[in-house]
Coordinates of C-alpha atoms and ligand atoms in Angstrom, one line a residue:
M1 CA 24.3 -14.0 -19.4
C2 CA 28.2 -13.2 -20.2
G3 CA 28.8 -11.1 -23.3
I4 CA 31.7 -10.7 -25.6
V5 CA 32.9 -7.9 -27.5
G6 CA 36.3 -8.3 -29.7
A7 CA 38.0 -6.1 -32.2
V8 CA 41.1 -6.3 -34.9
A9 CA 41.4 -2.6 -36.4
E10 CA 43.7 0.1 -37.7
R11 CA 42.4 2.2 -35.3
N12 CA 42.1 2.6 -31.6
I13 CA 39.3 -0.1 -30.7
S14 CA 39.4 0.5 -26.7
N15 CA 36.0 2.9 -27.2
I16 CA 34.4 0.3 -29.6
L17 CA 34.9 -2.3 -27.2
L18 CA 33.3 -0.5 -24.2
E19 CA 30.4 1.0 -26.2
G20 CA 30.1 -2.9 -27.4
L21 CA 29.8 -4.0 -23.8
K22 CA 27.2 -1.1 -22.4
R23 CA 25.1 -2.5 -25.3
L24 CA 25.6 -6.0 -23.9
E25 CA 24.2 -5.1 -20.6
Y26 CA 21.0 -6.1 -21.0
R27 CA 22.1 -9.8 -21.1
G28 CA 22.8 -9.3 -17.6
Y29 CA 26.3 -9.4 -15.7
D30 CA 28.2 -8.4 -12.5
S31 CA 31.8 -7.3 -13.6
A32 CA 33.1 -6.6 -16.7
G33 CA 36.6 -5.9 -18.6
L34 CA 38.7 -5.7 -21.1
T35 CA 42.4 -6.3 -22.6
I36 CA 44.2 -4.6 -25.4
I37 CA 47.6 -5.8 -27.4
Q38 CA 49.8 -2.4 -27.0
D39 CA 53.6 -2.6 -27.7
G40 CA 53.6 -6.5 -27.2
E41 CA 52.1 -6.3 -24.3
L42 CA 48.5 -7.0 -22.5
H43 CA 46.7 -4.8 -21.2
R44 CA 44.0 -5.4 -19.1
E45 CA 41.5 -4.0 -16.6
R46 CA 38.6 -5.4 -14.6
Q47 CA 36.2 -3.8 -12.7
V48 CA 33.1 -5.2 -10.4
G49 CA 30.0 -3.8 -11.2
K50 CA 28.8 -2.0 -14.0
V51 CA 30.4 -1.1 -17.3
Q52 CA 30.7 2.4 -16.6
E53 CA 33.2 1.5 -13.4
L54 CA 35.5 -0.2 -16.0
V55 CA 34.8 2.9 -18.5
N56 CA 36.4 5.1 -15.9
A57 CA 39.0 3.0 -14.8
V58 CA 40.2 2.7 -18.4
N59 CA 39.6 6.8 -18.8
K60 CA 42.1 7.4 -16.2
N61 CA 44.9 5.8 -18.2
P62 CA 43.3 6.1 -21.9
S63 CA 46.7 5.7 -23.7
F64 CA 47.6 2.4 -21.9
F65 CA 44.6 1.1 -23.8
D66 CA 45.1 2.6 -27.0
G67 CA 45.4 -0.5 -28.9
R68 CA 44.4 -2.2 -32.7
I69 CA 43.2 -5.6 -31.3
G70 CA 41.7 -6.5 -27.9
I71 CA 38.8 -8.5 -26.3
A72 CA 36.3 -7.4 -23.6
H73 CA 33.5 -9.2 -21.5
T74 CA 31.0 -8.7 -19.3
R75 CA 30.7 -11.8 -16.7
W76 CA 27.5 -13.1 -14.9
A77 CA 29.0 -15.2 -12.3
T78 CA 28.9 -18.8 -12.5
H79 CA 31.9 -20.6 -11.2
G80 CA 33.1 -18.4 -8.6
E81 CA 31.8 -15.0 -6.9
P82 CA 31.6 -11.3 -8.5
A83 CA 34.9 -10.5 -8.0
Q84 CA 37.8 -9.0 -9.6
C85 CA 40.0 -12.0 -9.8
N86 CA 37.1 -13.7 -11.3
A87 CA 36.4 -11.0 -14.1
H88 CA 37.4 -11.7 -17.8
P89 CA 39.6 -11.7 -20.2
H90 CA 41.8 -14.4 -18.1
V91 CA 45.5 -14.6 -18.9
S92 CA 48.0 -17.0 -19.2
G93 CA 51.4 -15.7 -20.4
K94 CA 50.8 -14.3 -23.5
V95 CA 47.1 -15.3 -24.1
A96 CA 44.0 -13.7 -23.0
V97 CA 40.5 -15.3 -23.3
V98 CA 36.9 -14.3 -23.0
H99 CA 34.1 -16.9 -22.1
N100 CA 30.3 -17.2 -22.6
G101 CA 29.1 -20.5 -21.2
I102 CA 30.5 -23.1 -19.1
V103 CA 33.2 -25.6 -19.2
E104 CA 31.7 -28.7 -17.5
N105 CA 35.1 -30.7 -17.4
Y106 CA 37.2 -27.9 -16.1
A107 CA 38.0 -29.2 -12.5
P108 CA 40.0 -32.5 -14.1
L109 CA 41.7 -29.8 -16.8
K110 CA 42.6 -27.3 -13.9
E111 CA 44.4 -30.3 -12.0
E112 CA 46.0 -31.4 -14.9
M113 CA 47.1 -27.7 -15.2
I114 CA 48.2 -27.5 -12.1
E115 CA 50.1 -30.8 -12.3
K116 CA 52.1 -29.5 -15.4
G117 CA 53.1 -26.2 -12.8
Y118 CA 50.3 -23.2 -14.0
S119 CA 49.0 -21.4 -11.3
F120 CA 45.2 -20.0 -10.9
S121 CA 44.2 -16.8 -10.0
S122 CA 40.5 -17.3 -9.9
Q123 CA 38.0 -19.7 -9.5
T124 CA 36.5 -19.8 -12.9
D125 CA 36.3 -22.3 -15.4
T126 CA 37.7 -20.1 -18.0
E127 CA 41.3 -19.4 -16.6
V128 CA 41.9 -23.5 -17.5
V129 CA 41.2 -22.7 -20.8
A130 CA 43.3 -19.8 -21.1
H131 CA 46.4 -22.4 -19.5
L132 CA 45.2 -24.9 -22.2
I133 CA 45.6 -22.7 -25.3
A134 CA 49.0 -21.1 -23.6
D135 CA 50.2 -24.7 -23.1
A136 CA 49.7 -26.1 -26.6
Y137 CA 50.9 -22.9 -28.3
S138 CA 54.1 -23.5 -26.4
Q139 CA 54.2 -26.9 -28.3
T140 CA 52.8 -25.5 -31.6
N141 CA 53.6 -22.1 -32.0
D142 CA 50.8 -21.6 -33.8
L143 CA 47.4 -19.8 -32.3
L144 CA 44.8 -21.5 -34.6
K145 CA 46.6 -24.8 -33.8
A146 CA 46.3 -24.4 -30.2
V147 CA 42.9 -23.6 -30.4
E148 CA 42.0 -26.4 -32.4
Q149 CA 43.6 -28.9 -30.2
V150 CA 42.2 -27.5 -26.9
T151 CA 38.8 -27.3 -28.0
P152 CA 37.7 -30.8 -28.6
R153 CA 38.8 -31.3 -24.7
L154 CA 36.0 -28.9 -23.2
H155 CA 32.9 -30.3 -22.6
G156 CA 30.2 -28.1 -22.2
A157 CA 28.3 -24.9 -24.3
F158 CA 31.0 -21.9 -24.8
A159 CA 31.6 -18.9 -27.1
L160 CA 35.6 -18.0 -26.7
G161 CA 37.2 -14.7 -27.7
I162 CA 41.2 -15.3 -27.9
V163 CA 44.0 -13.0 -28.5
H164 CA 47.9 -13.6 -28.0
V165 CA 50.5 -11.3 -27.9
D166 CA 52.9 -12.4 -30.6
N167 CA 49.7 -12.4 -33.2
P168 CA 48.9 -8.5 -33.1
N169 CA 46.8 -9.0 -35.7
V170 CA 44.6 -12.3 -35.2
L171 CA 41.6 -12.7 -33.2
I172 CA 40.5 -16.3 -32.8
T173 CA 36.5 -17.4 -31.8
V174 CA 35.0 -20.6 -31.2
R175 CA 31.4 -21.2 -31.1
L176 CA 29.7 -24.4 -29.4
G177 CA 26.4 -24.0 -28.0
S178 CA 26.8 -20.2 -27.1
P179 CA 25.8 -17.4 -29.2
L180 CA 28.8 -15.6 -31.5
V181 CA 28.4 -13.5 -34.4
I182 CA 31.3 -12.1 -36.2
G183 CA 31.1 -8.3 -37.4
V184 CA 32.3 -7.5 -40.9
G185 CA 33.8 -4.0 -41.4
I186 CA 36.1 -2.4 -44.0
G187 CA 39.5 -3.0 -42.8
E188 CA 38.4 -4.4 -39.5
N189 CA 36.7 -6.8 -38.7
F190 CA 34.9 -7.8 -34.5
I191 CA 33.1 -10.3 -32.8
A192 CA 30.3 -10.2 -30.2
S193 CA 27.8 -12.0 -28.2
D194 CA 24.7 -10.2 -30.1
Q195 CA 24.9 -8.4 -33.0
L196 CA 23.5 -5.4 -31.1
A197 CA 27.1 -4.6 -29.7
L198 CA 28.8 -4.1 -33.1
L199 CA 25.7 -1.9 -34.7
P200 CA 27.3 1.5 -34.2
V201 CA 30.4 -0.2 -36.1
T202 CA 28.7 -2.1 -38.8
N203 CA 25.4 -3.8 -40.2
R204 CA 27.1 -6.8 -41.9
F205 CA 27.4 -10.1 -40.1
M206 CA 28.2 -13.8 -40.6
Y207 CA 26.7 -16.1 -38.4
L208 CA 29.0 -19.0 -36.8
E209 CA 27.4 -22.7 -37.0
E210 CA 28.0 -24.8 -34.0
G211 CA 31.3 -26.1 -33.6
D212 CA 33.2 -23.3 -36.2
I213 CA 36.5 -21.7 -35.2
A214 CA 37.2 -18.7 -37.0
L215 CA 40.5 -16.7 -37.6
I216 CA 39.9 -13.0 -37.9
T217 CA 42.4 -10.6 -39.1
R218 CA 41.6 -6.8 -39.9
D219 CA 40.9 -7.8 -43.7
S220 CA 39.8 -11.4 -43.8
I221 CA 38.0 -14.0 -42.0
S222 CA 38.5 -17.6 -42.1
V223 CA 36.3 -19.8 -40.6
F224 CA 36.8 -23.6 -40.1
A225 CA 34.7 -26.5 -39.2
D226 CA 36.3 -29.8 -38.0
G227 CA 39.8 -28.4 -39.0
Q228 CA 38.6 -27.7 -42.9
P229 CA 38.0 -24.5 -44.1
V230 CA 34.3 -23.7 -44.8
S231 CA 32.4 -20.3 -46.0
R232 CA 29.6 -19.0 -44.0
P233 CA 27.2 -16.1 -45.6
I234 CA 27.4 -12.8 -44.9
K235 CA 24.3 -10.9 -44.1
E236 CA 23.1 -7.3 -43.9
L237 CA 20.9 -5.7 -41.2
D238 CA 18.2 -3.8 -41.8
A239 CA 19.2 -1.0 -38.9
K240 CA 15.2 0.2 -38.8
Q241 CA 14.2 -3.1 -37.3
H242 CA 17.2 -3.1 -34.6
N243 CA 17.0 0.5 -33.2
A244 CA 18.3 0.0 -29.4
D245 CA 17.5 3.8 -28.6
K246 CA 15.5 4.7 -25.6
G247 CA 14.2 7.9 -27.1
E248 CA 11.7 10.1 -24.8
F249 CA 11.1 6.8 -22.8
K250 CA 12.6 6.6 -19.2
H251 CA 13.4 2.7 -19.4
Y252 CA 13.6 0.5 -22.3
M253 CA 10.8 -1.7 -20.5
L254 CA 8.2 1.7 -21.2
K255 CA 9.5 2.2 -24.4
E256 CA 8.9 -1.3 -25.3
I257 CA 5.2 -1.6 -23.6
Y258 CA 4.3 1.3 -25.8
E259 CA 5.9 -0.3 -29.0
Q260 CA 3.1 -3.2 -28.4
P261 CA 0.4 -2.2 -30.5
D262 CA 3.1 -2.0 -33.8
A263 CA 4.9 -5.0 -32.8
V264 CA 1.6 -7.0 -32.4
A265 CA 0.6 -5.5 -35.7
R266 CA 3.1 -6.4 -37.6
T267 CA 3.0 -9.7 -36.2
V268 CA -0.4 -10.7 -37.1
E269 CA 0.1 -8.5 -40.6
M270 CA 2.7 -11.4 -40.9
G271 CA 0.1 -14.1 -41.5
V272 CA -3.7 -12.6 -41.9
D273 CA -4.8 -9.0 -43.9
L274 CA -8.8 -8.6 -43.3
K275 CA -9.7 -11.4 -46.0
G276 CA -7.6 -14.4 -44.2
F277 CA -4.4 -15.8 -44.6
K278 CA -1.7 -14.2 -46.5
P279 CA -0.7 -17.1 -49.4
E280 CA 3.0 -17.1 -48.4
F281 CA 2.2 -18.1 -44.5
L282 CA 3.9 -20.9 -43.8
S283 CA 2.7 -22.2 -47.1
R284 CA 5.4 -24.5 -47.6
H285 CA 5.2 -26.3 -44.3
E286 CA 1.1 -27.1 -44.9
D287 CA 1.8 -30.7 -45.5
R288 CA 3.6 -31.2 -42.5
L289 CA 1.4 -29.7 -40.3
N290 CA -1.7 -31.6 -41.5
E291 CA 0.2 -34.5 -40.0
V292 CA 0.2 -32.8 -36.6
R293 CA -1.4 -35.5 -34.0
H294 CA 0.1 -33.6 -31.0
V295 CA 1.5 -30.3 -30.0
Q296 CA 4.4 -30.3 -27.1
I297 CA 5.4 -26.8 -26.3
L298 CA 8.6 -26.4 -24.4
A299 CA 9.6 -23.1 -23.4
C300 CA 11.0 -21.0 -20.2
G301 CA 9.9 -18.3 -17.9
T302 CA 7.4 -15.6 -19.5
S303 CA 7.7 -17.3 -23.0
Y304 CA 6.3 -20.7 -20.8
H305 CA 3.4 -18.3 -19.6
A306 CA 2.9 -18.0 -23.8
G307 CA 2.8 -21.6 -24.0
I308 CA -0.1 -22.0 -21.5
V309 CA -2.2 -19.9 -23.4
A310 CA -1.4 -21.6 -26.8
K311 CA -2.5 -24.8 -24.9
Y312 CA -6.0 -23.4 -24.3
W313 CA -6.1 -21.8 -27.8
F314 CA -4.9 -25.6 -29.2
E315 CA -7.4 -27.7 -27.5
S316 CA -10.3 -25.2 -27.8
L317 CA -10.1 -24.2 -31.1
T318 CA -8.2 -27.2 -32.6
R319 CA -9.1 -30.6 -30.4
L320 CA -5.6 -31.3 -30.5
P321 CA -4.3 -32.5 -27.6
C322 CA -1.4 -29.9 -26.5
S323 CA 1.1 -30.3 -23.7
V324 CA 3.1 -27.4 -21.9
E325 CA 6.4 -27.7 -20.0
I326 CA 9.2 -25.7 -18.5
A327 CA 12.4 -27.2 -20.8
S328 CA 14.4 -27.3 -17.9
E329 CA 11.9 -29.9 -16.7
F330 CA 11.1 -31.5 -20.1
R331 CA 14.8 -32.4 -20.6
Y332 CA 15.7 -34.4 -17.6
R333 CA 12.4 -36.7 -17.4
D334 CA 12.8 -39.1 -20.2
P335 CA 9.8 -37.8 -21.3
V336 CA 7.1 -39.8 -23.6
V337 CA 7.0 -37.8 -27.3
V338 CA 3.9 -39.8 -29.2
D339 CA 4.6 -40.1 -33.4
H340 CA 3.5 -37.1 -35.2
T341 CA 4.5 -34.1 -32.4
L342 CA 4.7 -30.6 -33.3
M343 CA 7.5 -29.4 -30.8
I344 CA 7.0 -25.8 -30.4
C345 CA 10.1 -24.0 -28.8
I346 CA 9.3 -20.8 -27.7
S347 CA 12.2 -18.1 -27.1
Q348 CA 12.4 -14.6 -27.3
S349 CA 16.4 -15.1 -27.5
G350 CA 16.3 -18.7 -29.4
E351 CA 19.4 -18.9 -27.2
T352 CA 18.2 -20.4 -23.8
A353 CA 20.2 -23.5 -23.0
D354 CA 17.5 -25.4 -21.2
T355 CA 15.1 -25.2 -24.7
L356 CA 17.8 -26.0 -27.0
S357 CA 18.6 -29.1 -25.1
A358 CA 15.4 -30.2 -24.8
L359 CA 14.7 -29.9 -28.4
R360 CA 18.0 -31.2 -29.0
D361 CA 17.7 -34.7 -26.9
I362 CA 14.2 -35.1 -28.7
Q363 CA 15.8 -34.6 -32.2
R364 CA 18.2 -37.3 -31.5
R365 CA 15.2 -39.5 -30.7
S366 CA 13.4 -38.4 -33.7
D367 CA 16.8 -38.9 -35.9
A368 CA 17.2 -42.8 -34.7
K369 CA 13.8 -43.1 -35.5
D370 CA 12.6 -43.6 -31.5
I371 CA 9.4 -41.0 -33.0
N372 CA 7.9 -40.9 -36.0
G373 CA 6.8 -37.8 -37.9
F374 CA 8.2 -35.5 -35.5
L375 CA 8.0 -32.0 -36.4
S376 CA 10.1 -28.6 -34.5
L377 CA 9.0 -25.3 -34.9
A378 CA 10.9 -22.5 -33.7
L379 CA 9.1 -19.2 -32.0
C380 CA 11.5 -17.0 -31.6
N381 CA 12.2 -13.0 -32.1
V382 CA 16.0 -13.5 -33.2
P383 CA 15.7 -14.9 -37.0
T384 CA 19.6 -15.6 -36.5
S385 CA 19.9 -17.7 -33.0
S386 CA 20.9 -21.2 -32.6
L387 CA 17.3 -22.4 -31.7
V388 CA 16.0 -21.0 -35.3
R389 CA 19.0 -22.8 -37.2
E390 CA 17.9 -26.0 -35.4
T391 CA 14.4 -26.5 -36.6
D392 CA 12.3 -27.5 -39.2
I393 CA 10.0 -24.2 -39.0
F394 CA 10.6 -20.8 -38.2
L395 CA 7.6 -18.7 -37.1
P396 CA 9.1 -15.4 -36.1
T397 CA 7.8 -12.8 -33.7
L398 CA 8.3 -9.3 -35.5
A399 CA 8.8 -7.6 -31.7
G400 CA 11.7 -5.8 -32.9
V401 CA 15.1 -6.2 -30.3
E402 CA 14.1 -6.0 -26.8
I403 CA 16.5 -4.8 -24.7
G404 CA 14.4 -4.9 -21.4
V405 CA 15.2 -7.9 -19.1
A406 CA 11.5 -8.1 -18.2
S407 CA 10.1 -9.2 -21.6
T408 CA 7.4 -7.2 -22.8
K409 CA 6.7 -6.9 -26.3
A410 CA 8.5 -10.5 -27.1
F411 CA 5.4 -11.9 -24.7
T412 CA 2.6 -10.7 -26.7
T413 CA 4.5 -11.0 -30.3
Q414 CA 4.5 -14.6 -29.3
L415 CA 0.7 -14.9 -28.4
A416 CA -0.2 -12.9 -31.8
A417 CA 2.1 -15.6 -33.8
L418 CA 0.7 -18.7 -31.6
M419 CA -2.8 -17.6 -32.3
L420 CA -1.6 -17.5 -36.1
L421 CA -0.2 -20.8 -35.6
V422 CA -3.2 -22.6 -33.8
L423 CA -5.4 -21.0 -36.8
K424 CA -2.9 -22.2 -39.8
I425 CA -3.0 -25.8 -38.3
G426 CA -6.7 -26.0 -37.3
R427 CA -7.6 -24.5 -41.4
V428 CA -5.0 -27.2 -42.7
Q429 CA -6.6 -30.0 -41.0
S430 CA -10.1 -28.4 -41.5
R431 CA -10.4 -28.4 -37.9
I432 CA -11.6 -24.8 -37.8
S433 CA -15.0 -24.1 -39.5
D434 CA -15.0 -20.5 -42.0
D435 CA -17.3 -18.9 -39.2
T436 CA -14.8 -19.2 -36.4
F437 CA -12.2 -18.5 -38.7
S438 CA -13.2 -15.3 -40.0
K439 CA -14.4 -14.1 -36.7
M440 CA -10.6 -14.6 -35.3
V441 CA -9.0 -13.0 -38.5
T442 CA -11.5 -10.0 -37.7
E443 CA -11.0 -9.8 -33.8
L444 CA -6.8 -10.3 -34.5
N445 CA -7.1 -6.9 -37.0
N446 CA -8.7 -5.4 -34.3
L447 CA -6.4 -6.1 -31.6
S448 CA -3.3 -3.5 -32.1
G449 CA -6.4 -0.5 -31.4
Q450 CA -7.2 -2.4 -28.1
L451 CA -3.5 -2.8 -27.2
Y452 CA -3.4 1.3 -27.9
S453 CA -6.7 2.0 -26.0
C454 CA -5.1 0.2 -23.1
L455 CA -1.7 1.6 -22.8
K456 CA -4.7 5.1 -22.0
L457 CA -4.6 3.1 -18.7
D458 CA -1.1 4.2 -17.7
Q459 CA -1.8 6.8 -15.9
S460 CA -4.3 5.3 -13.7
I461 CA -2.3 2.0 -13.4
A462 CA 0.5 4.2 -11.9
E463 CA -1.5 6.1 -9.4
M464 CA -3.0 2.6 -8.1
S465 CA 0.8 1.3 -7.9
D466 CA 1.4 3.6 -5.0
K467 CA -0.7 1.3 -3.0
F468 CA 2.0 -1.3 -3.7
E469 CA 5.2 0.2 -2.7
D470 CA 5.5 -1.1 0.6
K471 CA 4.1 -4.2 0.3
K472 CA 6.1 -7.6 0.8
S473 CA 3.9 -10.2 -1.2
T474 CA 1.3 -10.1 -3.5
L475 CA -1.1 -12.6 -5.7
F476 CA -2.5 -12.5 -9.0
L477 CA -5.3 -14.1 -10.0
G478 CA -7.1 -15.4 -13.2
R479 CA -9.4 -18.3 -14.3
G480 CA -9.3 -19.7 -17.2
I481 CA -7.1 -18.4 -20.1
Q482 CA -6.4 -15.3 -18.0
F483 CA -4.2 -17.9 -15.5
P484 CA -1.3 -17.9 -17.7
I485 CA -1.6 -13.9 -17.3
A486 CA -1.6 -14.1 -14.0
L487 CA 1.3 -16.3 -13.7
E488 CA 3.0 -13.9 -15.9
G489 CA 1.8 -10.3 -14.1
A490 CA 3.4 -12.3 -10.7
L491 CA 6.7 -13.4 -12.6
K492 CA 6.7 -9.4 -14.2
L493 CA 6.4 -7.7 -10.7
K494 CA 8.7 -10.0 -9.0
E495 CA 11.7 -9.9 -11.5
I496 CA 11.5 -6.0 -11.5
S497 CA 10.2 -4.7 -8.2
Y498 CA 11.5 -7.5 -6.2
I499 CA 8.3 -8.1 -4.3
H500 CA 7.2 -11.5 -3.7
A501 CA 4.6 -12.5 -6.0
E502 CA 2.4 -15.5 -7.1
G503 CA 0.3 -16.2 -9.6
Y504 CA -2.5 -18.5 -9.1
A505 CA -6.0 -19.9 -10.8
A506 CA -8.4 -18.1 -8.5
G507 CA -10.1 -21.9 -8.3
E508 CA -7.2 -22.7 -6.4
L509 CA -7.5 -19.9 -3.9
K510 CA -9.3 -22.1 -1.0
H511 CA -6.8 -25.0 -1.9
G512 CA -4.3 -22.8 0.0
P513 CA -3.3 -19.4 -0.9
L514 CA -6.5 -18.0 1.0
A515 CA -4.6 -18.7 4.4
L516 CA -2.5 -15.7 3.4
V517 CA -5.0 -13.4 2.6
D518 CA -5.5 -10.0 5.3
K519 CA -5.9 -6.9 5.2
D520 CA -2.1 -6.3 3.9
M521 CA -2.1 -8.4 1.4
P522 CA -2.7 -6.9 -2.3
I523 CA -4.3 -9.3 -4.5
V524 CA -4.4 -8.4 -8.2
V525 CA -7.5 -9.8 -10.3
L526 CA -7.6 -10.2 -14.2
A527 CA -11.4 -9.9 -14.8
P528 CA -12.2 -9.3 -18.5
K529 CA -15.8 -10.5 -19.8
D530 CA -15.9 -13.7 -20.0
S531 CA -17.4 -17.4 -19.5
M532 CA -15.6 -17.9 -16.1
L533 CA -17.0 -14.3 -14.9
D534 CA -19.3 -15.6 -12.4
K535 CA -17.0 -17.9 -11.0
L536 CA -14.0 -15.5 -10.6
K537 CA -16.5 -13.2 -9.0
A538 CA -17.2 -15.9 -6.6
N539 CA -13.9 -15.9 -6.2
M540 CA -13.2 -12.3 -5.2
Q541 CA -16.3 -12.8 -2.7
E542 CA -13.8 -15.0 -0.8
V543 CA -11.1 -12.4 -0.4
H544 CA -13.5 -9.8 0.5
A545 CA -14.6 -11.8 3.3
R546 CA -10.9 -12.0 4.7
H547 CA -10.9 -8.4 4.2
G548 CA -8.0 -8.7 1.7
E549 CA -7.6 -5.7 -0.7
L550 CA -8.3 -6.2 -4.2
F551 CA -7.0 -4.4 -7.6
V552 CA -8.8 -5.6 -10.6
F553 CA -8.7 -5.2 -14.5
A554 CA -12.0 -5.4 -15.0
G555 CA -13.8 -5.3 -18.5
E556 CA -15.9 -2.4 -18.9
T557 CA -19.5 -4.4 -18.6
T558 CA -18.8 -6.9 -15.8
Q559 CA -20.6 -4.3 -13.2
I560 CA -17.2 -4.6 -11.1
E561 CA -17.0 -1.5 -9.5
S562 CA -14.4 0.2 -7.0
D563 CA -15.2 0.2 -3.1
E564 CA -13.1 0.7 -0.1
R565 CA -11.1 -2.2 -0.6
Q566 CA -11.5 -2.7 -4.3
H567 CA -9.8 -0.9 -6.6
V568 CA -10.9 -1.2 -10.3
I569 CA -9.5 -0.2 -13.3
H570 CA -11.8 -0.7 -16.7
V571 CA -10.3 -2.2 -19.6
P572 CA -12.0 -2.2 -22.8
D573 CA -14.0 -5.4 -23.4
V574 CA -12.5 -7.4 -25.7
Y575 CA -12.9 -11.0 -27.2
E576 CA -12.5 -13.9 -25.1
L577 CA -10.0 -15.8 -26.7
L578 CA -7.7 -12.6 -27.3
A579 CA -8.0 -11.1 -24.0
P580 CA -5.1 -12.9 -22.3
I581 CA -2.8 -10.3 -25.2
V582 CA -4.5 -7.1 -24.0
Y583 CA -4.6 -8.1 -20.6
S584 CA -0.7 -8.6 -20.6
V585 CA -0.4 -4.6 -21.0
P586 CA -1.9 -3.5 -17.5
V587 CA -0.2 -6.1 -15.4
Q588 CA 3.6 -5.2 -17.3
L589 CA 2.6 -1.4 -16.6
L590 CA 1.8 -2.1 -13.0
S591 CA 5.2 -4.1 -12.4
Y592 CA 6.5 -1.4 -14.4
H593 CA 5.7 1.5 -11.7
V594 CA 5.8 -0.2 -8.8
A595 CA 9.3 -0.9 -9.9
V596 CA 10.3 2.9 -10.5
M597 CA 8.8 3.5 -7.2
R598 CA 10.5 1.3 -5.4
G599 CA 13.8 2.7 -7.3
T600 CA 14.9 -0.7 -8.9
D601 CA 16.9 -1.4 -12.1
V602 CA 13.9 -1.9 -14.1
D603 CA 15.8 -2.2 -17.4
Q604 CA 18.4 -4.8 -15.7
P605 CA 17.1 -6.4 -12.7
R606 CA 19.6 -7.8 -10.2
N607 CA 20.7 -11.6 -10.7
L608 CA 18.7 -12.0 -13.9
A609 CA 19.8 -12.0 -17.7
K610 CA 18.2 -11.6 -21.1
S611 CA 19.7 -14.3 -22.9
V612 CA 20.1 -17.2 -20.1
T613 CA 22.6 -19.4 -22.6
V614 CA 23.9 -21.7 -19.4
E615 CA 21.3 -24.4 -17.6
Ligands
F6R1 C1 11.2 -12.6 -18.1 C2 11.7 -13.2 -19.0 C3 12.5 -14.9 -18.9 C4 12.3 -15.3 -20.1 C5 13.1 -16.7 -19.9 C6 13.4 -17.3 -21.3 O1 10.5 -11.6 -18.4 O2 12.1 -12.7 -20.0 O3 11.2 -15.6 -18.2 O4 11.4 -15.2 -20.7 O5 14.6 -16.3 -19.5 O6 14.0 -16.4 -22.4 P1 13.6 -16.8 -24.2 O7 12.3 -16.6 -23.9 O8 14.7 -15.9 -24.6 O9 14.0 -18.2 -24.1

């Protein structure tokens, strides 16, 4: 989604803005632009395509962009196609604005501004904000006041960066529903949609609350909530956790796949050691977790798939009923939420608009006493995100920063953390026996080693991926607890290789998708040695009988072997309940290699964004 960077300093900030935009590329975008104030004028450049196009354009005339204050933006089109005229910053007279999010009531506001004589050169909702601020400034002559007047008129979720030619030491920012962080420097300050953008210039950050407006100069940051000054703490980041370097890897995605054994080990260690739970793990929340009678999981995309795995775990290990739903559906269907529900919101970014809105709706119902004993938990990779701030309990995934748009280590760490949570609730409520618990702890401690073993399959998987290069469509099959991994495998393949893929519960084959099977249809099967294996083998026979070609990730002792129409890669045998975590790795590697072979943009697939901050 759109990315914002802004700076006010005593040095030329154009390279800081451009480097910041490059670091936000992972969020997904289709055009980029920047505006710098120089000698009492706004200097603007905007380009469709990659940030590098913008860099090239700026480099043609660097002295023109030599300024001490400016704002920059990567745009992911919502209102109006990707075009130079729609790229940000948008300018009205002496005001320039960058915007992330959506202004839902822009149409009537636009009409009002047209009636007042303002003309529009874009189809965006943002341009109306620039005109509104310019108009308010013409009456107040005070940029902060102008922004404070305009903000309540805007409906929707958004973050803004604003500069004005007559205020060459003032950068104003607004956060209302979209992420925005202030980077605190020495004699210089910055804003960005993600702290990653600013790591080359600072490791100190101030996180704004929803509704905050900040007036930022070179050496001061004043934050206002409802017109009153408020103070927001400054936090220092550990640079190691936020290493965003590709290192020796060709793509971030591959690096992140390889980081999984460590990331999962870190996440497991947060909760357990060889002896059992660490004393501090969720200990503050034990009383409330003891009250939980129903679990409702909400998430989108890959995070939703983690939620489906957790449903299997919750119900089989704790016998607590668990529902999982895509947040964008849940929020619009007036759902029943029973008393003593634990709502688990899973989100890598913690800024996914649909997940946040679904949570807020239910939180409002709980505040109005429509639901008793409601408890919310964020399972999230970004401790400073909106989701974490707005939930009762934060369970972190310790994946480290994930840059590739296709989620890999965020997913497997979500699974590891979910298993910890299932065990915690099960033990607090005495629903899990000592034996089961100690078996699970042993297996969790083995997990990292099993993930390492899986990475050794990389070369064989790369060779297998040859067979997918010219395919148009594929199916991923799994049964039981591997069904969500089939869904995840299909999502990974389609999003980065652009091959149509569907995940199916193998038992569903004969209820429809079998009609698709012919000799040209590759079918990927997840076949660990588990309680569903015999059933799955029967489903594989159904494919064989229709001359389908099978690509099977099979447990070592499953006795599934390669033949002419069946290509098998053996995965080390693994404990059934944790097998979804291990089998995620081969499907990620397969998707990765197919995408590389097809020459797609693996880390930034077309039309997608890492952080989906609009609904
Ligand atoms: C796919 C992927 C997406 C995200 C989805 C939700 O690889 O990453 O499907 O899982 O956009 O994002 P978060 O987890 O940030 O809420």
